[in-house]
XYZ file of C-alpha atoms in Angstrom:
716
model
C 93.599 68.010 76.728
C 90.424 68.387 77.859
C 86.897 67.361 75.824
C 86.289 70.832 75.542
C 89.558 72.071 74.085
C 89.225 68.069 72.447
C 86.546 69.519 70.765
C 87.674 72.652 69.664
C 90.590 71.507 67.701
C 88.497 68.922 65.919
C 85.555 71.343 64.653
C 88.825 73.216 62.818
C 90.925 70.671 62.247
C 90.958 71.000 58.648
C 92.248 74.571 59.096
C 95.815 74.614 58.621
C 98.496 75.901 61.293
C 98.793 79.930 60.371
C 102.599 79.374 60.774
C 103.307 77.176 57.863
C 101.020 77.163 55.038
C 98.328 80.106 55.882
C 98.187 83.921 54.606
C 100.105 85.890 56.655
C 98.036 88.248 59.039
C 98.362 91.655 59.614
C 96.284 91.244 62.443
C 93.963 90.083 64.873
C 90.563 91.253 66.220
C 89.722 91.980 69.490
C 87.787 89.452 69.853
C 90.651 86.928 69.621
C 90.926 87.476 73.376
C 88.045 86.707 74.060
C 88.057 82.859 74.721
C 86.630 80.056 77.117
C 87.570 79.364 80.113
C 88.131 75.682 79.359
C 91.082 77.126 76.998
C 94.382 76.005 78.255
C 97.775 77.318 77.431
C 100.314 76.323 75.088
C 97.275 74.872 72.763
C 98.329 74.453 69.939
C 97.381 77.657 67.589
C 94.891 76.890 65.156
C 92.504 79.219 62.718
C 89.274 78.754 61.256
C 88.464 79.370 57.499
C 89.497 82.929 55.920
C 86.114 84.473 55.907
C 85.967 83.500 60.076
C 86.407 86.839 61.813
C 88.389 84.900 64.313
C 92.139 85.023 63.734
C 95.182 83.767 64.966
C 97.967 86.149 66.151
C 100.129 86.409 68.990
C 97.607 85.948 71.627
C 96.214 82.777 70.823
C 97.152 80.739 73.258
C 97.355 82.259 76.486
C 96.308 82.871 80.024
C 92.957 82.181 79.793
C 90.239 82.879 82.516
C 86.803 83.034 83.163
C 87.367 87.234 83.358
C 88.808 87.420 81.064
C 87.334 88.910 77.963
C 87.395 91.464 75.334
C 86.523 94.177 77.793
C 88.727 92.960 80.291
C 90.791 95.088 80.951
C 95.044 94.972 80.518
C 95.679 95.408 84.306
C 93.165 92.008 84.435
C 95.267 90.876 82.113
C 99.151 91.689 83.347
C 98.314 90.207 86.743
C 96.831 86.614 85.012
C 100.296 86.993 83.202
C 102.492 87.439 86.157
C 100.265 85.180 88.186
C 101.162 82.280 84.957
C 105.021 82.945 84.785
C 105.206 82.660 88.814
C 102.799 79.099 88.826
C 106.267 78.314 86.609
C 109.095 77.152 89.147
C 111.915 76.776 87.086
C 113.241 79.298 85.055
C 113.860 77.356 81.650
C 110.458 76.474 82.141
C 108.971 80.467 81.619
C 112.278 81.091 78.818
C 110.150 77.751 77.164
C 106.609 79.477 78.099
C 107.651 82.613 76.188
C 109.482 81.021 73.044
C 106.422 79.368 72.535
C 104.463 82.333 72.643
C 106.838 84.432 70.427
C 106.407 81.692 67.779
C 102.881 82.219 67.448
C 103.723 85.897 66.699
C 102.806 86.438 62.749
C 105.371 87.966 60.872
C 105.629 91.273 60.443
C 104.944 92.567 56.798
C 108.660 93.909 55.319
C 107.331 97.612 54.503
C 106.296 97.972 58.290
C 110.137 96.620 59.329
C 111.210 100.694 58.989
C 113.487 102.920 61.279
C 110.844 104.965 61.911
C 109.177 101.388 63.599
C 111.942 100.820 65.368
C 112.124 100.616 69.051
C 115.007 102.458 70.679
C 116.671 101.053 73.643
C 116.621 97.113 72.817
C 119.889 95.252 71.970
C 117.237 93.115 69.533
C 115.959 95.168 66.428
C 112.178 95.794 67.468
C 109.621 97.167 64.902
C 106.446 98.500 65.975
C 103.539 100.014 64.003
C 100.610 101.423 65.929
C 97.551 103.001 64.633
C 93.706 103.240 65.947
C 90.682 102.036 64.949
C 86.851 103.108 63.768
C 85.736 102.550 67.000
C 88.737 104.428 69.418
C 90.607 101.657 70.633
C 94.865 100.845 69.665
C 96.058 98.378 67.751
C 99.464 96.817 67.985
C 101.869 95.173 65.617
C 105.612 94.230 66.900
C 108.214 91.838 66.274
C 111.570 90.871 66.439
C 114.456 89.032 65.030
C 115.153 87.718 68.744
C 112.660 85.192 69.765
C 112.850 85.712 73.479
C 112.238 89.563 72.695
C 109.347 88.292 70.349
C 107.714 86.771 72.814
C 108.327 89.828 75.234
C 106.118 91.962 72.899
C 103.471 89.148 71.760
C 102.505 89.176 75.890
C 102.373 93.451 75.383
C 100.537 93.064 72.771
C 97.915 90.857 74.251
C 97.778 93.507 76.899
C 97.169 95.987 75.635
C 96.001 95.705 72.126
C 92.148 96.342 71.802
C 92.491 98.496 74.395
C 91.108 102.668 75.341
C 94.256 104.845 74.612
C 93.582 105.610 78.001
C 94.253 102.483 79.311
C 97.300 102.405 77.420
C 98.593 105.129 78.880
C 97.498 104.436 82.810
C 100.434 101.260 82.289
C 103.201 101.930 84.286
C 106.907 100.806 83.429
C 107.278 99.420 87.003
C 104.075 97.520 87.286
C 105.756 95.077 84.532
C 108.044 94.529 87.440
C 106.541 91.559 88.291
C 107.013 89.672 85.006
C 109.993 88.380 86.293
C 110.372 85.835 83.434
C 114.189 83.813 84.182
C 114.501 84.932 86.707
C 116.208 88.108 86.078
C 119.409 88.014 87.420
C 121.951 86.246 85.484
C 123.413 87.492 82.812
C 121.444 90.110 80.338
C 118.938 90.202 82.707
C 118.730 94.694 82.348
C 118.559 93.916 78.504
C 115.350 91.401 79.314
C 113.685 93.897 81.720
C 114.450 97.047 79.750
C 112.894 95.385 76.529
C 109.501 95.121 78.460
C 110.017 98.574 79.495
C 111.305 100.336 76.071
C 108.532 98.895 74.259
C 106.048 99.736 76.312
C 107.593 103.206 76.594
C 106.873 103.205 72.071
C 103.819 102.137 72.656
C 102.758 105.131 74.844
C 104.265 107.657 72.820
C 103.169 106.251 69.404
C 100.189 105.874 70.719
C 99.592 110.293 71.998
C 100.610 111.095 68.678
C 98.083 108.841 66.590
C 95.437 109.548 68.933
C 96.458 113.812 68.667
C 96.339 113.041 64.706
C 93.141 111.563 65.043
C 91.085 114.503 66.966
C 93.016 117.097 65.098
C 94.895 118.408 68.017
C 98.110 120.314 66.868
C 100.499 118.924 69.219
C 103.601 120.885 70.909
C 106.411 121.948 68.318
C 109.429 120.119 68.218
C 112.398 121.305 69.825
C 115.357 121.898 67.536
C 118.481 119.279 66.441
C 121.402 118.517 64.898
C 121.154 115.212 62.635
C 124.823 114.332 62.553
C 125.753 111.540 59.704
C 128.989 109.629 58.077
C 127.831 112.418 55.820
C 127.680 116.119 57.662
C 125.382 117.826 59.967
C 121.759 119.057 59.197
C 119.998 120.959 61.926
C 116.334 121.167 62.387
C 115.106 124.799 63.808
C 116.648 128.226 63.785
C 118.075 127.615 66.739
C 119.839 124.395 65.711
C 120.985 126.528 62.612
C 122.786 129.036 64.652
C 124.807 126.043 66.871
C 125.183 124.721 63.892
C 127.240 127.421 61.765
C 130.227 127.738 64.094
C 130.851 124.075 64.023
C 133.005 124.160 60.875
C 134.784 127.530 61.788
C 136.588 129.640 59.572
C 140.251 127.878 58.436
C 142.044 131.654 58.745
C 140.801 132.461 62.258
C 141.902 128.800 63.199
C 145.464 129.374 61.287
C 145.730 132.652 63.535
C 145.057 131.246 66.635
C 147.727 128.115 66.372
C 150.226 130.665 65.019
C 149.890 132.591 68.360
C 149.693 129.854 70.865
C 151.992 128.217 68.804
C 154.936 131.840 68.751
C 153.726 132.710 72.585
C 154.332 129.231 74.194
C 150.463 129.627 75.577
C 147.957 126.585 76.327
C 144.428 126.841 76.054
C 141.550 125.438 78.778
C 138.404 126.061 78.363
C 134.996 124.255 79.625
C 132.455 122.874 77.908
C 129.886 125.616 78.355
C 131.926 127.989 75.030
C 130.592 129.551 73.488
C 130.073 127.064 70.595
C 132.134 129.773 67.542
C 134.709 129.670 70.077
C 134.314 125.947 70.715
C 134.910 125.662 67.115
C 137.384 127.095 66.343
C 139.526 125.215 69.430
C 138.145 121.959 68.507
C 139.691 123.073 65.002
C 142.908 124.427 66.559
C 143.176 121.258 68.761
C 144.641 119.491 65.558
C 147.347 121.392 65.629
C 148.767 122.320 69.378
C 148.167 119.827 72.032
C 147.730 122.104 74.550
C 143.979 123.040 74.027
C 141.998 121.214 76.345
C 138.133 121.174 76.524
C 136.187 119.825 79.668
C 133.859 120.173 82.355
C 135.496 122.113 85.813
C 136.929 119.271 87.730
C 139.518 118.506 84.121
C 140.769 122.417 83.785
C 143.371 123.089 86.301
C 144.394 119.325 85.443
C 144.884 119.999 81.960
C 146.447 123.249 82.501
C 150.151 121.391 85.098
C 150.414 119.214 82.498
C 150.477 122.579 79.558
C 152.641 123.846 82.650
C 155.254 120.855 82.583
C 155.479 120.855 79.050
C 156.291 124.475 78.906
C 154.165 126.467 78.274
C 154.866 129.759 79.623
C 150.802 131.431 79.553
C 147.452 129.786 80.323
C 143.966 131.255 79.220
C 140.673 129.965 80.830
C 137.977 130.518 79.033
C 134.979 129.842 81.871
C 133.713 131.851 84.871
C 135.723 133.123 87.371
C 135.988 129.782 89.766
C 137.329 128.709 87.883
C 140.849 130.516 87.188
C 141.343 130.925 90.855
C 141.515 127.118 90.632
C 143.643 127.158 88.007
C 146.172 129.087 89.331
C 145.539 128.304 93.016
C 146.431 124.756 91.638
C 149.371 125.946 89.257
C 151.278 127.655 92.294
C 150.459 124.025 94.757
C 152.601 122.584 91.496
C 155.546 124.239 91.878
C 154.419 126.593 88.856
C 154.011 130.655 89.428
C 155.879 131.942 86.881
C 152.966 130.564 84.313
C 150.820 134.032 83.626
C 146.852 132.491 84.235
C 144.288 134.772 82.505
C 140.582 135.016 82.235
C 138.682 136.187 79.159
C 137.073 139.196 80.746
C 138.429 142.587 81.911
C 134.823 142.488 84.043
C 133.947 139.775 86.804
C 133.129 136.776 85.165
C 130.411 135.511 87.641
C 127.912 132.136 88.835
C 125.022 132.277 90.173
C 126.043 129.064 92.306
C 129.067 130.340 93.427
C 127.484 134.117 94.061
C 125.182 131.662 96.266
C 127.563 129.927 98.054
C 128.691 133.333 99.541
C 126.023 134.803 100.270
C 125.364 135.618 104.592
C 122.164 132.915 104.455
C 124.834 130.307 103.335
C 127.086 131.046 105.949
C 124.554 130.868 108.461
C 123.686 127.721 107.099
C 127.176 126.614 107.479
C 127.286 127.864 111.611
C 124.450 125.773 112.087
C 126.408 123.063 110.764
C 129.912 124.093 112.876
C 128.154 122.959 116.417
C 126.323 119.424 115.080
C 129.272 117.333 115.209
C 130.633 114.821 113.503
C 129.873 116.972 110.526
C 131.485 117.410 106.765
C 130.369 119.548 104.365
C 130.646 118.513 100.809
C 130.541 121.353 98.797
C 130.835 121.570 95.294
C 133.615 121.809 92.627
C 131.718 124.940 90.630
C 132.215 127.851 93.876
C 135.079 130.348 95.237
C 138.560 129.976 96.578
C 137.411 132.488 99.119
C 134.078 129.961 99.700
C 135.953 127.610 99.876
C 138.221 128.563 102.367
C 135.996 130.805 104.648
C 133.450 126.953 104.279
C 136.994 125.188 105.642
C 137.309 127.202 109.158
C 133.637 126.366 109.459
C 133.050 122.850 108.841
C 135.721 120.175 107.858
C 134.939 120.504 104.342
C 135.874 118.457 100.907
C 134.938 119.398 97.318
C 132.523 116.941 95.047
C 132.058 117.193 91.519
C 128.130 115.944 89.297
C 130.602 112.939 88.749
C 131.737 111.752 92.237
C 129.192 113.170 94.846
C 127.689 110.430 95.474
C 130.029 108.420 96.012
C 131.945 110.617 97.825
C 129.357 111.686 100.546
C 128.425 107.442 100.697
C 131.838 106.973 101.697
C 131.891 109.529 103.707
C 129.205 107.971 105.597
C 130.761 104.692 105.815
C 133.491 105.402 107.365
C 132.559 107.979 110.032
C 129.939 106.523 112.512
C 127.158 109.413 113.229
C 128.542 111.047 110.205
C 126.366 114.667 109.245
C 126.732 115.687 105.561
C 126.486 119.251 104.994
C 125.925 119.451 100.756
C 125.557 123.059 99.015
C 125.114 125.105 97.308
C 123.018 123.927 94.789
C 120.040 123.143 95.632
C 118.454 121.358 92.882
C 120.608 118.329 92.985
C 121.072 118.153 96.907
C 117.395 117.705 96.462
C 118.257 115.297 93.386
C 120.928 113.232 96.100
C 118.319 112.838 98.788
C 115.789 111.759 96.072
C 118.274 109.342 94.972
C 118.783 108.295 98.502
C 115.265 107.250 98.847
C 115.177 105.479 95.630
C 118.295 103.812 97.196
C 116.626 102.931 100.274
C 113.893 100.537 98.838
C 116.399 98.590 96.817
C 117.436 95.455 98.167
C 121.014 94.680 99.669
C 122.191 93.488 96.955
C 121.209 96.373 94.391
C 122.799 98.868 96.536
C 125.984 96.979 96.939
C 126.239 97.817 93.713
C 126.128 101.448 93.526
C 128.709 100.905 96.893
C 129.524 98.271 98.361
C 129.951 99.665 101.823
C 126.252 99.929 102.253
C 122.800 98.384 102.612
C 119.718 99.086 103.543
C 119.788 99.397 106.688
C 122.569 102.280 106.183
C 120.925 103.806 103.422
C 117.304 104.110 105.587
C 120.000 105.296 108.956
C 121.851 108.452 107.052
C 118.746 110.314 105.647
C 118.514 111.872 108.624
C 121.668 113.073 108.672
C 121.678 114.421 105.068
C 121.323 118.246 104.785
C 121.459 120.629 101.315
C 121.599 124.692 100.830
C 117.715 125.414 100.076
C 118.513 128.697 98.085
C 121.213 127.600 95.991
C 120.283 127.390 91.262
C 122.383 127.511 88.518
C 120.712 129.479 85.896
C 121.371 127.347 83.159
C 119.952 124.121 84.843
C 116.857 125.815 86.918
C 114.454 126.442 83.826
C 114.208 122.808 82.709
C 111.003 122.536 85.019
C 107.873 122.080 84.086
C 107.270 122.693 80.525
C 110.444 120.946 79.067
C 109.058 117.600 80.901
C 105.658 117.695 79.172
C 107.199 118.057 76.189
C 109.564 115.614 76.876
C 106.842 112.708 78.314
C 104.418 114.291 74.735
C 107.268 113.750 72.472
C 110.659 112.279 73.212
C 109.704 109.974 75.852
C 111.744 107.231 73.860
C 115.045 109.003 72.824
C 117.902 109.119 74.985
C 117.329 111.037 77.425
C 120.363 112.663 79.459
C 120.419 115.132 82.261
C 122.653 117.437 84.554
C 122.736 116.566 88.178
C 121.653 119.943 88.409
C 118.502 120.175 86.799
C 115.485 120.640 88.844
C 113.693 117.238 90.706
C 111.247 116.722 87.616
C 114.129 116.662 85.281
C 115.968 114.768 86.827
C 112.793 111.985 88.271
C 112.729 111.586 84.676
C 116.329 111.067 83.211
C 116.338 108.623 86.501
C 113.148 106.753 84.910
C 114.927 106.891 81.798
C 118.282 105.193 83.686
C 116.181 102.321 84.950
C 115.467 100.823 81.274
C 119.195 101.745 79.964
C 118.005 104.825 78.128
C 119.406 108.126 79.961
C 122.337 109.519 82.201
C 122.002 111.688 84.726
C 125.921 113.059 86.205
C 128.311 115.120 85.035
C 129.159 117.400 81.361
C 131.644 114.464 81.019
C 129.321 111.381 82.086
C 126.565 113.239 79.171
C 129.349 112.838 76.752
C 130.993 109.561 77.150
C 126.927 107.375 77.685
C 126.749 109.419 74.313
C 129.782 108.315 72.775
C 128.984 104.511 74.132
C 125.529 103.923 72.875
C 126.966 105.381 69.496
C 129.144 103.237 69.126
C 126.794 100.569 70.134
C 125.055 101.550 67.045
C 127.835 100.733 65.096
C 129.047 97.434 66.741
C 125.143 96.495 65.632
C 125.800 97.332 61.820
C 122.194 98.391 60.915
C 120.476 101.043 59.980
C 119.505 102.916 63.387
C 118.628 106.222 64.545
C 119.705 107.611 67.299
C 117.949 110.735 69.290
C 119.681 112.154 72.484
C 117.940 114.600 74.978
C 120.402 117.145 75.771
C 119.740 118.039 79.830
C 122.221 120.358 79.663
C 123.969 123.633 78.430
C 123.712 123.779 74.994
C 127.818 124.745 74.915
C 127.894 120.483 74.861
C 126.903 120.209 71.581
C 130.578 121.179 69.901
C 132.469 118.331 72.153
C 129.339 115.940 71.518
C 129.191 116.682 67.264
C 133.150 116.085 67.182
C 133.020 113.061 68.823
C 129.932 111.105 67.278
C 131.716 112.347 63.866
C 134.761 110.606 64.699
C 132.994 107.237 65.224
C 130.748 107.690 62.290
C 133.883 108.277 60.246
C 135.637 105.640 61.604
C 133.264 103.014 60.178
C 134.254 101.415 57.142
C 132.236 103.004 54.455
C 132.960 99.828 51.629
C 131.874 97.072 54.316
C 128.384 97.272 53.601
C 126.791 98.194 56.953
C 124.336 99.932 58.770
C 123.662 103.599 58.448
C 123.833 105.677 61.997
C 122.167 109.120 62.262
C 122.724 110.774 65.933
C 120.382 113.716 66.630
C 120.952 115.555 69.613
C 117.922 117.584 70.484
C 117.850 120.766 72.569
C 115.347 121.467 75.084
C 114.210 124.975 73.978
C 112.428 126.727 71.593
C 113.159 126.580 68.508
C 113.064 130.297 67.598
C 115.420 131.138 70.831
C 118.189 132.727 69.188
C 120.432 135.834 70.942
C 118.584 138.738 69.882
C 122.337 141.039 70.107
C 122.628 143.991 67.952
C 125.691 143.454 65.030
C 127.171 146.401 66.102
C 126.263 145.949 69.840
C 124.717 148.763 72.319
C 126.257 152.116 72.995
C 126.871 153.046 76.818
C 128.994 156.754 76.616
C 131.769 155.745 74.026
C 131.986 152.318 75.113
C 130.861 150.010 72.136
C 129.326 146.799 74.536
C 127.577 143.395 73.155
C 124.164 141.782 74.974
C 125.193 139.307 77.411
C 122.275 136.926 76.335
C 120.031 135.602 79.218
C 116.578 134.716 80.495
C 115.360 137.698 79.613
C 117.201 138.400 75.828
C 117.051 134.482 74.265
C 119.775 132.158 73.989
C 117.705 129.367 74.555
C 116.374 130.883 77.719
C 112.575 130.161 77.464
C 109.535 129.362 79.985
C 108.734 126.901 77.276
C 111.828 125.293 76.517
C 114.717 126.119 79.227
C 117.868 127.558 80.195
C 120.364 126.319 77.311
C 122.870 129.050 77.255
C 124.969 130.003 80.245
C 125.181 134.569 80.144
C 128.452 134.314 81.977
C 130.025 131.448 80.109
C 129.288 134.225 76.787
C 131.264 136.633 78.223
C 134.231 134.212 76.845
C 134.261 135.096 73.303
C 137.039 133.952 70.060
C 137.911 138.063 69.823
C 138.930 138.718 73.919
C 140.653 135.619 73.983
C 142.914 136.499 70.528
C 143.466 139.821 72.071
C 145.155 138.740 75.260
C 146.898 136.095 73.469
C 148.287 138.828 70.961
C 149.416 140.816 73.694
C 151.432 138.398 75.624
C 154.205 138.675 76.694
C 155.210 142.229 76.499
C 151.435 144.300 76.474
C 151.147 142.891 80.166
C 150.104 145.422 82.043
C 147.591 146.478 79.605
C 146.347 142.806 80.518
C 146.431 143.338 84.334
C 142.408 143.482 84.081
C 142.216 139.979 82.173
C 144.868 138.295 84.866
C 143.871 135.508 87.751
C 145.347 137.107 90.722
C 146.546 135.444 93.507
C 144.620 135.546 96.872
C 146.713 138.483 99.285
C 143.552 138.275 101.892
C 143.816 135.613 105.139
C 140.916 134.070 106.312
C 138.919 134.477 110.201
C 142.205 132.319 111.391
C 144.926 134.418 109.423
C 145.972 132.102 106.909
C 146.338 132.594 103.100
C 142.698 131.970 101.234
C 145.137 130.234 98.157
C 145.899 127.652 100.162
C 143.184 126.646 103.093
C 140.861 127.233 99.754
C 143.027 124.139 98.166
C 142.437 121.616 100.785
C 139.272 121.121 100.036
C 140.376 120.351 96.341
C 143.061 118.382 97.343
C 141.251 115.892 100.063
C 138.850 115.409 96.677
C 142.091 114.801 94.953
C 143.099 111.744 97.717
C 139.131 110.458 97.328
C 139.214 109.822 93.879
C 142.597 108.612 93.491
C 141.821 106.046 96.248
C 138.117 105.664 96.990
C 138.403 106.793 101.092
C 138.779 109.986 102.484
C 142.149 111.447 103.509
C 143.210 110.286 107.392
C 143.899 114.688 107.868
C 140.083 115.498 107.286
C 138.849 112.389 108.992
C 140.384 113.827 112.134
C 139.830 116.936 111.383
C 135.985 116.038 111.107
C 136.437 113.786 114.690
C 138.430 116.572 116.134
C 136.737 119.528 115.053
C 138.565 121.686 117.672
C 142.221 121.267 115.922
C 140.025 122.689 112.415
C 140.574 125.770 113.777
C 136.653 126.852 114.647
C 136.785 127.138 118.430
C 138.703 130.170 117.993
C 136.766 132.008 116.089
C 134.126 131.800 118.177
C 135.981 133.218 121.540
């Protein structure tokens, strides 16, 4: 130890260490950061007598430099901290340094270690208390039950305690990447990175809140939500109340449905986006009749085939028309042409994406692809059978879902040299895929190989100019998850778990991808979203501590029924007699809290017919420029009354149900083949890929020898 430091220790030699006999210190004044330039790291923590303004905190022995003072910026401190850890060559030395800083953190008062002060997303328990002082500077207290995590917190507090709010908010999570404390290559490295990021995000969220409060500035109103516990469900906001109303359905309606399904051997396949009343009854009815399945569109047809194998004579499809078309075609392919398939409306149940794929502009898009060989058309499964058939005769086509689209495209590029991929019709998903691949081009080869083993940075960069996506197709449900939603999430929910469907606009996608990087988000299909929530809830139960989990539902609100059912099942599985922690789960709807269907009780009168208003952007149902469009108007054409009417009418009144029946396609493709036959081929190609993780040989031959796909004859 040099003379200057010896003198400093000597002058305070009569002062006991705060880690032993001194009274716990709640906060270090900002003057603690102004240390002599000769003060060396790892000096023993010391403290002046109690009447001094100089106190010892988590930051007393942090790296010192002549440029570090009370006015030094957080970016300056960050650079010094990065420099310090980089100077330590061995990982064990970096760990020791971090643990040393953890040992200097004064204990947090027990009254501050509340569930509300917990930092979400950290494996260990982390508590964070944020306030603003009289000078308008931010003050932070942090603690953890993990020594390593406590060291992370000490570093962040050293950088940001005493900073102006704008300085706290200006720091980005990627700015912390240089703090490679333990090499970040070994076991648990991802969770360590997440700790840095999640604590910072919580600091920033709470900074916004306390600043707004100190200025008397009104904050955005909270989104409506449902809080699920082992004891019950609590809705917050009128929109949430409308969703919760049907989570506990009328027992007589459930029994009526079960009786008719059993009597007439009817199976039911329904999409996650069904009306909450329908889903509530179906979820309860599943307990008494096994042939009811609620899922995303991919699994619906498979479930119908299994029901037919089990003896069901009819299948009721609750979804949009392309879903019933697919069920009909797949049942025929599987050898069950005698099983009847019924829709739930005598009117057309459309889909904005399916309509975009059948537009003249989409056919022009495919015509361009057809003259650029070798080409592959990757079409979203949410399109009609007719579109799939016509597309496949223009360009070799494979269907995809939001959960397998990335792997499908990457595998295709890996298997076919110089391939051009044409994705459609969802513009947002296409843009998000392009953004994802652009991000991958900046990853290391090792990181890329974890996503797809046959790719590296060079191959990702080379495929970017050969990837195309349709520019004019959107889902009306996800279209409005735009700027206003993102602003509110950033302000009030930045430390919540964020779920987003792959079809959301770019801003929401980027936000969810950032959350995903720190273990706080998922981007994918409806099933991916459900699985992510279940996994996080189970992890919380395993920790056996009091915990509140908050999830932003970045997709159609109909998902709530399946989510609540899954969460309640998990919470109910915990042993209440064990005395373990209580877990609560909050599902947040990013919509205006007053967004409720304004449908007349008696419907509107059109001539002699009484019809209900179908909810949409104009009529409410979660659609708001200030919230998002949380409900699909097409899906809501599937009502419980329609389901019961169709079931009661079978099998003797089939004539009355002709408009409800999912008819087979009698039309032919331009090449003179049956639409049902050709339209199924892209689906079968996808199923082959899912089973083998490779494109089928037949499809590759069609890509490499396009004339065999029937296109040449079309232009003669």
